[in-house]
Tab-separated table of C-alpha atoms and ligand atoms in Angstrom:
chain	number	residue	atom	x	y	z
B	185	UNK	CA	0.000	0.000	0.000
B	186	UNK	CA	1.129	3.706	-1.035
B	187	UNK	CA	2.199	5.985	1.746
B	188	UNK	CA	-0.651	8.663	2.216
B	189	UNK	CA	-1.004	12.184	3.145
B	190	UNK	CA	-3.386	14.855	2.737
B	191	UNK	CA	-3.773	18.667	2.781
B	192	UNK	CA	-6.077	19.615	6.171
B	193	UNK	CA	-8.372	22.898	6.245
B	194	UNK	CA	-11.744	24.773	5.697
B	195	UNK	CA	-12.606	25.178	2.907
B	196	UNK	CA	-9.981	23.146	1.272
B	197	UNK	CA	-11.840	21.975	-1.691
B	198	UNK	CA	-10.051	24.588	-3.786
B	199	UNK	CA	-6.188	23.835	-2.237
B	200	UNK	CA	-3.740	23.113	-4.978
B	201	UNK	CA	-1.356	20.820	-2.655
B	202	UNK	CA	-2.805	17.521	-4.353
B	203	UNK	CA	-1.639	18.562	-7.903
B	204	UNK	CA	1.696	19.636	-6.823
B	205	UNK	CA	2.499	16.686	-4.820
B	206	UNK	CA	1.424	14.559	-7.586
B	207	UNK	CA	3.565	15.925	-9.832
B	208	UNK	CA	6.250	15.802	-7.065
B	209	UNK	CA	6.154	12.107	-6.441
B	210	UNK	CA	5.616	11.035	-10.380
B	211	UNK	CA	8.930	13.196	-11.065
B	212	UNK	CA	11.086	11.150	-8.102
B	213	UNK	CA	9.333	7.855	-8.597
B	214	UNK	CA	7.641	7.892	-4.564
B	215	UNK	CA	4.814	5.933	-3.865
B	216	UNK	CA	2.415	8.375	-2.185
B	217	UNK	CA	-1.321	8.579	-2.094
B	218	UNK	CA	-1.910	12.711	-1.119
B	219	UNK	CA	-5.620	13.890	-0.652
B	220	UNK	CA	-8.230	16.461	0.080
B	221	UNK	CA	-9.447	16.723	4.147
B	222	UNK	CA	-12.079	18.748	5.098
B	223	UNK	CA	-11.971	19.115	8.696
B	224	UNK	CA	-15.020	21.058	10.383
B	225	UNK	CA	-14.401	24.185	12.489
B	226	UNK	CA	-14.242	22.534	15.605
B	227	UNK	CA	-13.161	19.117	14.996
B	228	UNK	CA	-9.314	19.061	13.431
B	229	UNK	CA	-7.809	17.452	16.550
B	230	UNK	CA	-10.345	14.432	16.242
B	231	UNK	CA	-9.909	14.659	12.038
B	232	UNK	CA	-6.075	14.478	12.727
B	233	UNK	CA	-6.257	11.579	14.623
B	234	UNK	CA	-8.551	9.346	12.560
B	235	UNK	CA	-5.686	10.170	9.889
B	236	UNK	CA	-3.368	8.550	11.860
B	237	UNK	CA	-5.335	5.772	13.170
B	238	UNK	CA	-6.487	5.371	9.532
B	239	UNK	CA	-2.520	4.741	8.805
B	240	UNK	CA	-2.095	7.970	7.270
B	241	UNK	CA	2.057	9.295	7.158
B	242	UNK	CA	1.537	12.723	7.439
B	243	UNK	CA	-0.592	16.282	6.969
B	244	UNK	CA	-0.087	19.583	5.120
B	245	UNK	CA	-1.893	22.296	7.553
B	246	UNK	CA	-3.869	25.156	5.607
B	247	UNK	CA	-6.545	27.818	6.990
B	248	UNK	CA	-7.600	28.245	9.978
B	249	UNK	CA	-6.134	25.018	11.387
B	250	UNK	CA	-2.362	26.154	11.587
B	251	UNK	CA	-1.884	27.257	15.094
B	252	UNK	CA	-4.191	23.884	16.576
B	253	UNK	CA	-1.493	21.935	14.465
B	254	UNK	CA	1.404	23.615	16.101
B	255	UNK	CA	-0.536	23.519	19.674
B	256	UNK	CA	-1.043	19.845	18.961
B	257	UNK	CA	2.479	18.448	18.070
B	258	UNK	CA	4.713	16.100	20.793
B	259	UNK	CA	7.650	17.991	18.448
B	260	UNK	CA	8.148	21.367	17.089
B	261	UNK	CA	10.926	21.953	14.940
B	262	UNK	CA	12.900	25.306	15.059
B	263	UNK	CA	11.260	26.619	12.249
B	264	UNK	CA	8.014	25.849	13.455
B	265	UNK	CA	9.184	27.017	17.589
B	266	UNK	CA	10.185	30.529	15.751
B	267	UNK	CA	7.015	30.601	13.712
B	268	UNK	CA	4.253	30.212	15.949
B	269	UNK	CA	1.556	28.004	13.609
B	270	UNK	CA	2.460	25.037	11.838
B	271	UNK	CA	1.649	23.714	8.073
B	272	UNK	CA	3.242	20.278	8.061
B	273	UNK	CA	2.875	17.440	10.081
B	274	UNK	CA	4.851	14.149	10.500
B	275	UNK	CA	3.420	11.099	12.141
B	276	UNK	CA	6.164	9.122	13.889
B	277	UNK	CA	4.149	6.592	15.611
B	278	UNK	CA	1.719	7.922	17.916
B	279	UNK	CA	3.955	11.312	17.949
B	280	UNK	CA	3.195	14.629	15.552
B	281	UNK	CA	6.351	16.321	14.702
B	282	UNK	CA	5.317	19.235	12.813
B	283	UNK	CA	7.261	21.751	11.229
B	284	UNK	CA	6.728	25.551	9.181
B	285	UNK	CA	7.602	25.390	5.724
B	286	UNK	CA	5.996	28.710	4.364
B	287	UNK	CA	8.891	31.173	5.115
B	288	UNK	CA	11.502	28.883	4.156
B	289	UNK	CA	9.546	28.309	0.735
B	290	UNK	CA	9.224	32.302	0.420
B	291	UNK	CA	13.256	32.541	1.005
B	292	UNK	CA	13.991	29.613	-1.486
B	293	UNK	CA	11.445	31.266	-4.236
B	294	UNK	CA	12.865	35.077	-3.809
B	295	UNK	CA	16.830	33.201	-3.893
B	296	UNK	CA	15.951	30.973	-6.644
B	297	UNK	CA	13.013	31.568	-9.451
B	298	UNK	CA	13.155	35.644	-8.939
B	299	UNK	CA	16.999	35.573	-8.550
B	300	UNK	CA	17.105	37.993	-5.702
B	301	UNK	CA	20.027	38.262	-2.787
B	302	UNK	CA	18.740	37.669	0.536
B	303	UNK	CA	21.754	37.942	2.556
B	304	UNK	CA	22.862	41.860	3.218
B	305	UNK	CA	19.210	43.469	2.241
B	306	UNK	CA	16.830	45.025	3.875
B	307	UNK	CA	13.184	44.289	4.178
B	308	UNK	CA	10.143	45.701	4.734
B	309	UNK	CA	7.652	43.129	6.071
B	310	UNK	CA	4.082	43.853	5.845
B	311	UNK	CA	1.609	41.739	8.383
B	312	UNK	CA	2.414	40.771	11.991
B	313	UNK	CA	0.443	37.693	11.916
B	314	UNK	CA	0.555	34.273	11.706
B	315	UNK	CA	2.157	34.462	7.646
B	316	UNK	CA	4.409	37.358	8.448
B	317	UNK	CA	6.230	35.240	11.925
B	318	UNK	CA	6.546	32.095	9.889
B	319	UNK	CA	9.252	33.998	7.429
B	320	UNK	CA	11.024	36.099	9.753
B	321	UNK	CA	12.970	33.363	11.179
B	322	UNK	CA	13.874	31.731	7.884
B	323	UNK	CA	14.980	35.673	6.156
B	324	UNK	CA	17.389	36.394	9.555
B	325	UNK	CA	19.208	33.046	8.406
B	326	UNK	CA	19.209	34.246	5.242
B	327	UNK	CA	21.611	36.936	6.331
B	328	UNK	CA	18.762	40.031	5.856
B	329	UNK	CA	20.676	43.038	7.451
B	330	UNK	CA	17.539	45.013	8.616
B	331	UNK	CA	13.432	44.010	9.043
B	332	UNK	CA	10.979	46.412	9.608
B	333	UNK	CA	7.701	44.826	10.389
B	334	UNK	CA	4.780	47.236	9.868
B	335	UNK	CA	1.264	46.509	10.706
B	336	UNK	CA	-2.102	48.565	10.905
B	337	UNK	CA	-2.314	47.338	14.651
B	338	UNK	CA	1.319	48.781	15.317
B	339	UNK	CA	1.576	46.893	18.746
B	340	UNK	CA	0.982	43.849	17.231
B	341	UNK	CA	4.014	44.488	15.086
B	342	UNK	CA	6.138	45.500	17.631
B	343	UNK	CA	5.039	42.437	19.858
B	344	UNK	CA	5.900	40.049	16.850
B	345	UNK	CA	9.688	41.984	16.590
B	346	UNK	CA	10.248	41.763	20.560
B	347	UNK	CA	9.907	37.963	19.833
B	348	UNK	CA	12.918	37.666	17.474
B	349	UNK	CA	15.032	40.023	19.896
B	350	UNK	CA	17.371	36.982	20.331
B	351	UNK	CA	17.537	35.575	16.738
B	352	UNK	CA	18.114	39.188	15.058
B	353	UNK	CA	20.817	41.065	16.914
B	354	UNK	CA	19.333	44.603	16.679
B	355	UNK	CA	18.077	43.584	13.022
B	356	UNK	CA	14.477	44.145	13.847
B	357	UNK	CA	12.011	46.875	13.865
B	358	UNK	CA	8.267	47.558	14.396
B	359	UNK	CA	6.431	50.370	13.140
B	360	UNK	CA	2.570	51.312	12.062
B	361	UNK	CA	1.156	52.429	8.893
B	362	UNK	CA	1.206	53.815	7.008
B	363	UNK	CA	4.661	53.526	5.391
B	364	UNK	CA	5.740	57.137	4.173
B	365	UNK	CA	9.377	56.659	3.682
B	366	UNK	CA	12.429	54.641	4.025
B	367	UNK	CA	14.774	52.702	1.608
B	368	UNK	CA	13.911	48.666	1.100
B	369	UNK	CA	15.553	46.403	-1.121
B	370	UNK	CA	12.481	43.792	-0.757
B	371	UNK	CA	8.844	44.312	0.455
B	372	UNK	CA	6.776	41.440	1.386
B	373	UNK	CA	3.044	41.479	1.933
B	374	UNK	CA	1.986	38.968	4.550
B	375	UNK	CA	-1.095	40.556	5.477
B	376	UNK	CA	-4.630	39.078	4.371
B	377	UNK	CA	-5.392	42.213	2.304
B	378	UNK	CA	-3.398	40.456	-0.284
B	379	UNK	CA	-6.711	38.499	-1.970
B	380	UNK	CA	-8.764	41.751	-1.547
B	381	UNK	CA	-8.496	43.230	-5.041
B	382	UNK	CA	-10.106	46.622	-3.650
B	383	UNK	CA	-7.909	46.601	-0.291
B	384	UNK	CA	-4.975	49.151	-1.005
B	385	UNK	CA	-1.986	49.190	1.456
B	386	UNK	CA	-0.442	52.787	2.714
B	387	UNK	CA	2.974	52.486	1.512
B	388	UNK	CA	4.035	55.510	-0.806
B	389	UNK	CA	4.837	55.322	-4.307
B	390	UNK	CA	8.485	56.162	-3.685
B	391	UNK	CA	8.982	53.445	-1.353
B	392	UNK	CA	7.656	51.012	-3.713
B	393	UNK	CA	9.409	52.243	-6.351
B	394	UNK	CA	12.632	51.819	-4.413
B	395	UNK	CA	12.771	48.303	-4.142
B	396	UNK	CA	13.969	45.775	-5.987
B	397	UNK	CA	11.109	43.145	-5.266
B	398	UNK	CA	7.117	43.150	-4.240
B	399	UNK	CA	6.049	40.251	-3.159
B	400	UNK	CA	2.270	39.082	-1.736
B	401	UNK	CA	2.216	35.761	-0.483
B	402	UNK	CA	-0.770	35.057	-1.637
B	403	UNK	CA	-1.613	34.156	-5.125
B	404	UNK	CA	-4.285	34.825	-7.396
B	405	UNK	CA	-4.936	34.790	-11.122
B	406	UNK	CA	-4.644	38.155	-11.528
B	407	UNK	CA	-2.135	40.688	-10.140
B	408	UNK	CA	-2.955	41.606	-6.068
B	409	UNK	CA	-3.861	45.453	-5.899
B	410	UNK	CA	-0.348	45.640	-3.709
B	411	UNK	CA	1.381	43.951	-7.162
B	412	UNK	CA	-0.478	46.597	-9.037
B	413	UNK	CA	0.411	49.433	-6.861
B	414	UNK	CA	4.114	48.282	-7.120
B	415	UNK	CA	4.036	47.771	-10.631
B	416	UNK	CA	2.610	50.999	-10.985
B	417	UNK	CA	5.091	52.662	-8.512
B	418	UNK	CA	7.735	51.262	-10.604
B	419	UNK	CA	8.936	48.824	-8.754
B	420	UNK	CA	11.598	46.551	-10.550
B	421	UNK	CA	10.491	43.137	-9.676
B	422	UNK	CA	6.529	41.697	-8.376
B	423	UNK	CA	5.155	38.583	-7.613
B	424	UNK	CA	2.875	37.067	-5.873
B	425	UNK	CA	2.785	33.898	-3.509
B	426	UNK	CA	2.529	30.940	-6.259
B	427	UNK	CA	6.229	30.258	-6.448
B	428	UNK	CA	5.986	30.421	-2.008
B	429	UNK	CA	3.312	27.715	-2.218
B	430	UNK	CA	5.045	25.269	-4.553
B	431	UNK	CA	8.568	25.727	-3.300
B	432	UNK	CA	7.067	25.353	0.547
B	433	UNK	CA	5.558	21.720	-0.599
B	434	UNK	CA	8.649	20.877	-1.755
B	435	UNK	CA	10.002	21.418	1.598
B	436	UNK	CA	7.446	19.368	3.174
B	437	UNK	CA	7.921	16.700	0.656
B	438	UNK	CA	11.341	16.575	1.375
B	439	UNK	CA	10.484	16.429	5.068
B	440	UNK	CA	8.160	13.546	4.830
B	441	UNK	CA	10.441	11.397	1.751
B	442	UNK	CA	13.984	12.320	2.065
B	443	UNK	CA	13.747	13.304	-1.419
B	444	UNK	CA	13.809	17.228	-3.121
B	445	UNK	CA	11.671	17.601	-6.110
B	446	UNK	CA	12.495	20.090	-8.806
B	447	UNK	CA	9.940	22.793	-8.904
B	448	UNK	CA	10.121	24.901	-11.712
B	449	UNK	CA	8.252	22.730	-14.341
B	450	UNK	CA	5.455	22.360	-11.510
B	451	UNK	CA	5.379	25.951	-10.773
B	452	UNK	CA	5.234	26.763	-15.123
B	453	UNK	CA	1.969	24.224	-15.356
B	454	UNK	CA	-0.201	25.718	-11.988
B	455	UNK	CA	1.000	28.865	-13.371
B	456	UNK	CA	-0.243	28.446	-16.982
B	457	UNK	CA	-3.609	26.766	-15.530
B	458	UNK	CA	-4.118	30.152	-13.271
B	459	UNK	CA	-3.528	32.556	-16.527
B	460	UNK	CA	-5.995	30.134	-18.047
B	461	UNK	CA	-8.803	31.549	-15.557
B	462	UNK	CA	-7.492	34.690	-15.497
J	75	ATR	P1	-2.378	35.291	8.902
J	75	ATR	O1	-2.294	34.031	9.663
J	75	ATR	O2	-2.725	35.137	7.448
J	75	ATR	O3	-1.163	36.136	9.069
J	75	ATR	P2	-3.856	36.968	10.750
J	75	ATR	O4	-3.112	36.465	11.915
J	75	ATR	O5	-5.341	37.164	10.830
J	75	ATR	O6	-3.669	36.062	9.473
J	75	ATR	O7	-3.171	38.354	10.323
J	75	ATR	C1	-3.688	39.122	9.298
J	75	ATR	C2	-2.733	40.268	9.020
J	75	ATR	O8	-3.233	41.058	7.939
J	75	ATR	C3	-2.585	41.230	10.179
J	75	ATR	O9	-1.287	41.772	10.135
J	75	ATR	C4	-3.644	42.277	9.852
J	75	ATR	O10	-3.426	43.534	10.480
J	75	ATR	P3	-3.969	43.798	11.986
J	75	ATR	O11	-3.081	43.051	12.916
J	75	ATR	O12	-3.889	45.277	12.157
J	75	ATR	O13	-5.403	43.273	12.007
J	75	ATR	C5	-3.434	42.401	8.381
J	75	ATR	N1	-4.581	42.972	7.641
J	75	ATR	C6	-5.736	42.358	7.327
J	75	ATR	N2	-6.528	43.177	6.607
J	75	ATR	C7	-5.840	44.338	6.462
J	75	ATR	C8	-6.104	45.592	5.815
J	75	ATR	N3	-7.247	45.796	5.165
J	75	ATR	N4	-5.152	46.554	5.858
J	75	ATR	C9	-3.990	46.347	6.513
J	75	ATR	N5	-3.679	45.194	7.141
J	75	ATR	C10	-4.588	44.208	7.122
């Protein structure tokens, strides 16, 4: 019998994961069965564990279920400690080990597909929840030189910074919004306004223009207003979260088989299929 996993959330009948580790485990030969679970609102904990019982290897962790995953591992791996919420799960046993694989799949997108230099730039990080602590972790091992996390609740953002005290040496700042100034070589938009075509961000033309990537973490068939707004600003380089979400299952592929997939043909055929809608 295959190895199985799934993809866990609400809704989740729209989640991409099953294609892309499909295509994963056909391109390194692995036996693997990977579904669809729809968990309801209050019942991921028991959904988790007739997974397990069920003989099931291991879970990918979407919305809202990511901080109950993290809450419910035996074993949290750095990653996952520094992030807060969790979005892959490993069943050894009776145990959970779960891990974050979102931040590191932002870093390995920006480094490889958009060919941008982590280590030495600065960053302006948009969000202070649950998306924007799961990548601060993986860009100060990157080598970033400077963070400034900026959030509409501007004690939220400075909470998330005083976490990463340790970790960042004096490389981490909070601040509200809106953003008026300041010189960033990458700006990353982990706030939930992303999907929200109408939803524009305060962040001035001139700081946009500045950089030399915007990037939303979420993904869409057409350009997020904050890609738009960059674009428009000037910006050099946008992008949304596609490349994130492919290069973050190959993480937790490689987590559950020992194996790394190649991504880019994956990430060229969900792309095409999204223009296809668009
Ligand atoms: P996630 O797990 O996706 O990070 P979250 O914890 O609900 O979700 O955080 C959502 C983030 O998007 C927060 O930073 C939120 O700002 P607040 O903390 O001030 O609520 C931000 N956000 C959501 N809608 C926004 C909007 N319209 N403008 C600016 N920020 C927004």
């Amino acid at each position: 019998m295959s190895d199985r996993y799934a993809v866990i959330g609400h809704p989740i009948a729209h989640s991409r994961s099953p294609a892309i580790h499909a295509a994963f485990a056909r391109q390194t030969g692995q036996d693997i069965e990977y579904g669809r679970l729809l968990a309801p609102l209050d019942g991921f904990k028991a959904a988790v564990a007739r997974f397990q019982a069920e003989g099931g290897n291991g879970l990918n962790v979407t919305l809202p279920f990511k901080l109950e995953a993290w809450q419910l591992a035996d074993h949290l791996s750095e990653r996952a400690r520094a992030a807060g919420v969790a979005n892959t799960l490993r069943f050894e046993g009776p145990r959970i080990a779960a891990d974050n694989t979102d931040g590191i799949g932002l870093v390995t997108d920006m480094q490889g597909r958009l060919g941008q230099t982590i280590d030495g730039a600065s960053v302006l990080l948009l969000g202070a929840g649950g998306a924007a602590q799961g990548v601060i972790l993986p860009l100060l091992q990157a080598g970033v030189a400077h963070i400034e996390v900026v959030n509409r609740t501007a004690d939220r953002a400075q909470r998330l910074a005083s976490l990463f005290e340790a970790q960042a040496g004096g490389r981490i700042h909070a601040a509200g919004l809106p953003v008026t100034s300041g010189r960033f070589d990458l700006l990353i938009n982990a706030t939930s306004a992303g999907l929200d075509q109408t939803q524009q961000l305060p962040v001035a033309p001139a700081v946009l223009a500045g950089a030399r990537l915007a990037i939303d973490m979420v993904y869409a068939a057409r350009p997020t207003a904050f890609m738009r707004a960059a674009r428009e600003a000037g910006c050099a380089q946008v992008s949304d979260g596609l490349g994130m979400l492919v290069e973050q299952a190959a993480e937790s592929f490689f987590i559950w088989r020992g194996v790394r997939p190649e991504t880019h043909a994956v990430y060229e055929t969900i792309r095409a299929e999204l223009n296809a809608l668009a």
